[in-house]
Amino acid sequence: MDRLKMDYNHMMMEFVGKAGISTTDLDALAFQAERAVRAMEEKRQAGQMDWRDLPYQSEEILKDILQYVSEVKDQVEAFVVLGIGGSALGPIAVQQAINHPFYNELPREKRGGYPRFYVADNVDPERLSALFDVIDVTKCLFNCISKSGSTSETMSQFMIIKEMLEERLPKEEVKNHIVCTTDAEKGNLVKIAKEEGYRMFVVPAGVGGRFSELTPVGLLPAAMCGIDIRALLAGAAEMDRRSKEPNWRKNLAFLYGALHYLAMRQGKNISVMMPYADSLKYIADWYAQLWAESLGKRYDNEGHEVFVGQTPVKALGVTDQHSQVQLYTEGPFDKVVVLLGVEEYKTTLTIPKLYQDIPSLGFLGGVTQNQLIQTEQMATEYALLKSGRPNLTITLPRVNEFMLGQLLYFFEVATAFTGELLQINAFDQPGVEEGKNATYAMFGRPGYEEKKRELEMRPAKKDCYIL
Ligand code: PA5
């Protein structure tokens, strides 16, 4: 069976020197780590980590999704996700990992008969308008995804699209072009969906946005692109099985968290995620939200100010060897670099034996691009080692649904465990809420009058600092 592998040799002091972690550091963490292991288990038992049970969600939900996909997929040219943050990053990451890199440009039969796939996650007017240049809204299915059902960005897109549909289609047809994924009871979207008769899928109440990829938030878009959602869940279940290992030194997700926690204690407040596969490029985006929103916290569980977290940085191997690796090897000792590698790529490409008389090109002849990318990954690992920079390597035997399920679930468990070590709440996002509330107040939304007054009290900007 294919299994995710983690190699943390180069996190250790015996390899990277004083910037690394010693076995004594790990030994000294035992009390905290064992407490974190117990907390993980207790919270799961108490129903405070519902996302951990997603690999085993009911057959009824899966059948419902697959049935719906088989009913609608042939009727639309494109499937468009309206969502942001946890309601967009997972769907993008999974689709990009599994499907052809130029999926939308392929003829329909080469897409397995599935519609084209777009995600409108920002509110940049230029981008949304540009989307309308390449889709015919009357031939699309729009999946409005919002757990809270009130996120301004998503709801603004929804309103724009709903009006367009109403202008272009007979009233009774509009509802065939909208499917909502939201909470079963709370928020505006569920009310709208019920009143206006939209098909609806439910985000389980106890699962937060960034942990929601294995709910209909991610499963419906994935299935709509022909992705095997049962294999995705089977992969997550396999990682859940491995994550039940009670010895944290043998549990790869716990150890990932422990190593990052110890690195943070040494002031390494940057977490670089560097996949060596274009298919995994957007996993780095998804990870960035998971790691940043979950661990970037002002207060610990006791209410003390701690200001913790690691800033996630996205890099792509080998592309960013030519842009960021200079900094990683010679800049400040403030990072942990995670190299995300693949053993077997979906295809093999051999470089022809040209220019054999030019030694600096001839050596490439007959080599595959697969060997080149993997060798460059090893070379970066070596460059980091040589410059004493802690790094670890996660390897997937191949990129498929089963491995992706393992990878997503691995990072989720690792994040939650790191949160336990930091003794913070990894599942809230008060900083995000603050920005959302300030937006509402600036627009004069009823109920946000006090926030508006608070905003009006902010210091006025000085002209002398504006050039
Ligand atoms: O992780 C989170 O909770 C957030 O990033 C949300 O996913 C994001 O703000 C979108 O929220 P919603 O799904 O409620 O529209």
GROMACS .gro file of N, CA, C and O and ligand atoms in nm, residues 83-89 145-154 181-182 203 208-212 217 289 293 427-429 432-433 436, ligand 1:
model
  151
   83GLY      N    1  -1.647   3.092  -0.328
   83GLY     CA    2  -1.608   3.067  -0.189
   83GLY      C    3  -1.473   3.131  -0.165
   83GLY      O    4  -1.405   3.173  -0.259
   84ILE      N    5  -1.432   3.137  -0.039
   84ILE     CA    6  -1.302   3.198  -0.007
   84ILE      C    7  -1.243   3.129   0.115
   84ILE      O    8  -1.319   3.068   0.193
   85GLY      N    9  -1.113   3.138   0.133
   85GLY     CA   10  -1.047   3.078   0.249
   85GLY      C   11  -1.071   2.928   0.251
   85GLY      O   12  -1.053   2.858   0.151
   86GLY      N   13  -1.116   2.878   0.365
   86GLY     CA   14  -1.139   2.735   0.379
   86GLY      C   15  -1.245   2.682   0.284
   86GLY      O   16  -1.256   2.561   0.264
   87SER      N   17  -1.321   2.769   0.224
   87SER     CA   18  -1.425   2.726   0.131
   87SER      C   19  -1.378   2.731  -0.014
   87SER      O   20  -1.458   2.716  -0.106
   88ALA      N   21  -1.249   2.755  -0.034
   88ALA     CA   22  -1.195   2.759  -0.172
   88ALA      C   23  -1.060   2.689  -0.183
   88ALA      O   24  -1.033   2.623  -0.284
   89LEU      N   25  -0.976   2.704  -0.083
   89LEU     CA   26  -0.838   2.656  -0.097
   89LEU      C   27  -0.828   2.505  -0.111
   89LEU      O   28  -0.745   2.454  -0.188
  145ILE      N   29  -2.024   2.829  -0.170
  145ILE     CA   30  -1.978   2.759  -0.050
  145ILE      C   31  -1.946   2.861   0.059
  145ILE      O   32  -1.856   2.944   0.043
  146SER      N   33  -2.021   2.853   0.167
  146SER     CA   34  -1.989   2.939   0.282
  146SER      C   35  -2.045   2.874   0.407
  146SER      O   36  -2.167   2.860   0.421
  147LYS      N   37  -1.954   2.834   0.495
  147LYS     CA   38  -2.001   2.770   0.618
  147LYS      C   39  -2.087   2.866   0.700
  147LYS      O   40  -2.195   2.832   0.745
  148SER      N   41  -2.037   2.990   0.714
  148SER     CA   42  -2.111   3.087   0.794
  148SER      C   43  -2.232   3.139   0.718
  148SER      O   44  -2.328   3.189   0.777
  149GLY      N   45  -2.226   3.130   0.588
  149GLY     CA   46  -2.337   3.179   0.505
  149GLY      C   47  -2.346   3.330   0.505
  149GLY      O   48  -2.450   3.386   0.466
  150SER      N   49  -2.240   3.397   0.547
  150SER     CA   50  -2.251   3.543   0.551
  150SER      C   51  -2.125   3.613   0.503
  150SER      O   52  -2.118   3.735   0.510
  151THR      N   53  -2.027   3.539   0.457
  151THR     CA   54  -1.900   3.602   0.416
  151THR      C   55  -1.925   3.697   0.298
  151THR      O   56  -1.979   3.657   0.194
  152SER      N   57  -1.885   3.823   0.318
  152SER     CA   58  -1.918   3.928   0.219
  152SER      C   59  -1.867   3.893   0.080
  152SER      O   60  -1.936   3.915  -0.020
  153GLU      N   61  -1.743   3.843   0.073
  153GLU     CA   62  -1.682   3.817  -0.058
  153GLU      C   63  -1.767   3.717  -0.135
  153GLU      O   64  -1.805   3.739  -0.251
  154THR      N   65  -1.798   3.606  -0.070
  154THR     CA   66  -1.873   3.500  -0.136
  154THR      C   67  -2.015   3.545  -0.168
  154THR      O   68  -2.066   3.521  -0.278
  181THR      N   69  -2.348   2.512  -0.046
  181THR     CA   70  -2.287   2.428   0.056
  181THR      C   71  -2.269   2.516   0.178
  181THR      O   72  -2.193   2.614   0.175
  182THR      N   73  -2.342   2.484   0.284
  182THR     CA   74  -2.340   2.572   0.402
  182THR      C   75  -2.388   2.496   0.525
  182THR      O   76  -2.416   2.376   0.519
  203VAL      N   77  -2.237   2.158   0.552
  203VAL     CA   78  -2.106   2.156   0.620
  203VAL      C   79  -2.136   2.119   0.765
  203VAL      O   80  -2.210   2.192   0.832
  208GLY      N   81  -1.458   2.334   1.121
  208GLY     CA   82  -1.424   2.470   1.081
  208GLY      C   83  -1.380   2.477   0.935
  208GLY      O   84  -1.343   2.375   0.876
  209GLY      N   85  -1.381   2.597   0.881
  209GLY     CA   86  -1.354   2.619   0.739
  209GLY      C   87  -1.228   2.549   0.688
  209GLY      O   88  -1.231   2.475   0.590
  210ARG      N   89  -1.116   2.572   0.757
  210ARG     CA   90  -0.989   2.519   0.703
  210ARG      C   91  -0.973   2.369   0.725
  210ARG      O   92  -0.878   2.309   0.676
  211PHE      N   93  -1.064   2.310   0.803
  211PHE     CA   94  -1.061   2.164   0.822
  211PHE      C   95  -1.173   2.096   0.744
  211PHE      O   96  -1.208   1.982   0.770
  212SER      N   97  -1.231   2.170   0.648
  212SER     CA   98  -1.356   2.122   0.587
  212SER      C   99  -1.339   2.058   0.449
  212SER      O  100  -1.439   2.027   0.384
  217VAL      N  101  -1.784   2.056   0.121
  217VAL     CA  102  -1.710   2.175   0.073
  217VAL      C  103  -1.609   2.134  -0.034
  217VAL      O  104  -1.597   2.197  -0.139
  289GLN      N  105  -0.297   2.848   0.479
  289GLN     CA  106  -0.412   2.892   0.558
  289GLN      C  107  -0.425   2.809   0.686
  289GLN      O  108  -0.446   2.861   0.795
  293GLU      N  109  -0.376   3.035   1.011
  293GLU     CA  110  -0.497   3.070   1.088
  293GLU      C  111  -0.509   2.987   1.215
  293GLU      O  112  -0.564   3.032   1.313
  427PHE      N  113  -0.856   2.625   1.653
  427PHE     CA  114  -0.977   2.614   1.570
  427PHE      C  115  -1.057   2.744   1.559
  427PHE      O  116  -1.162   2.745   1.498
  428ASP      N  117  -1.007   2.851   1.620
  428ASP     CA  118  -1.079   2.977   1.601
  428ASP      C  119  -0.994   3.069   1.512
  428ASP      O  120  -0.884   3.034   1.473
  429GLN      N  121  -1.049   3.184   1.480
  429GLN     CA  122  -0.975   3.280   1.396
  429GLN      C  123  -1.022   3.422   1.427
  429GLN      O  124  -1.075   3.491   1.341
  432VAL      N  125  -0.928   3.698   1.187
  432VAL     CA  126  -1.003   3.703   1.059
  432VAL      C  127  -1.136   3.773   1.085
  432VAL      O  128  -1.181   3.858   1.007
  433GLU      N  129  -1.198   3.736   1.197
  433GLU     CA  130  -1.329   3.795   1.230
  433GLU      C  131  -1.317   3.946   1.242
  433GLU      O  132  -1.405   4.021   1.201
  436LYS      N  133  -1.332   4.101   0.910
  436LYS     CA  134  -1.467   4.089   0.853
  436LYS      C  135  -1.558   4.195   0.919
  436LYS      O  136  -1.633   4.265   0.851
  468PA5     O1  137  -1.092   2.882   0.817
  468PA5     C1  138  -1.184   2.959   0.824
  468PA5     O2  139  -1.276   2.944   0.904
  468PA5     C2  140  -1.195   3.080   0.730
  468PA5     O3  141  -1.084   3.098   0.651
  468PA5     C3  142  -1.317   3.061   0.642
  468PA5     O4  143  -1.303   2.942   0.571
  468PA5     C4  144  -1.336   3.177   0.546
  468PA5     O5  145  -1.337   3.299   0.616
  468PA5     C5  146  -1.466   3.160   0.468
  468PA5     O6  147  -1.571   3.146   0.558
  468PA5     P1  148  -1.712   3.089   0.515
  468PA5     O7  149  -1.696   2.949   0.469
  468PA5     O8  150  -1.794   3.097   0.638
  468PA5     O9  151  -1.763   3.178   0.406
   0.00000   0.00000   0.00000
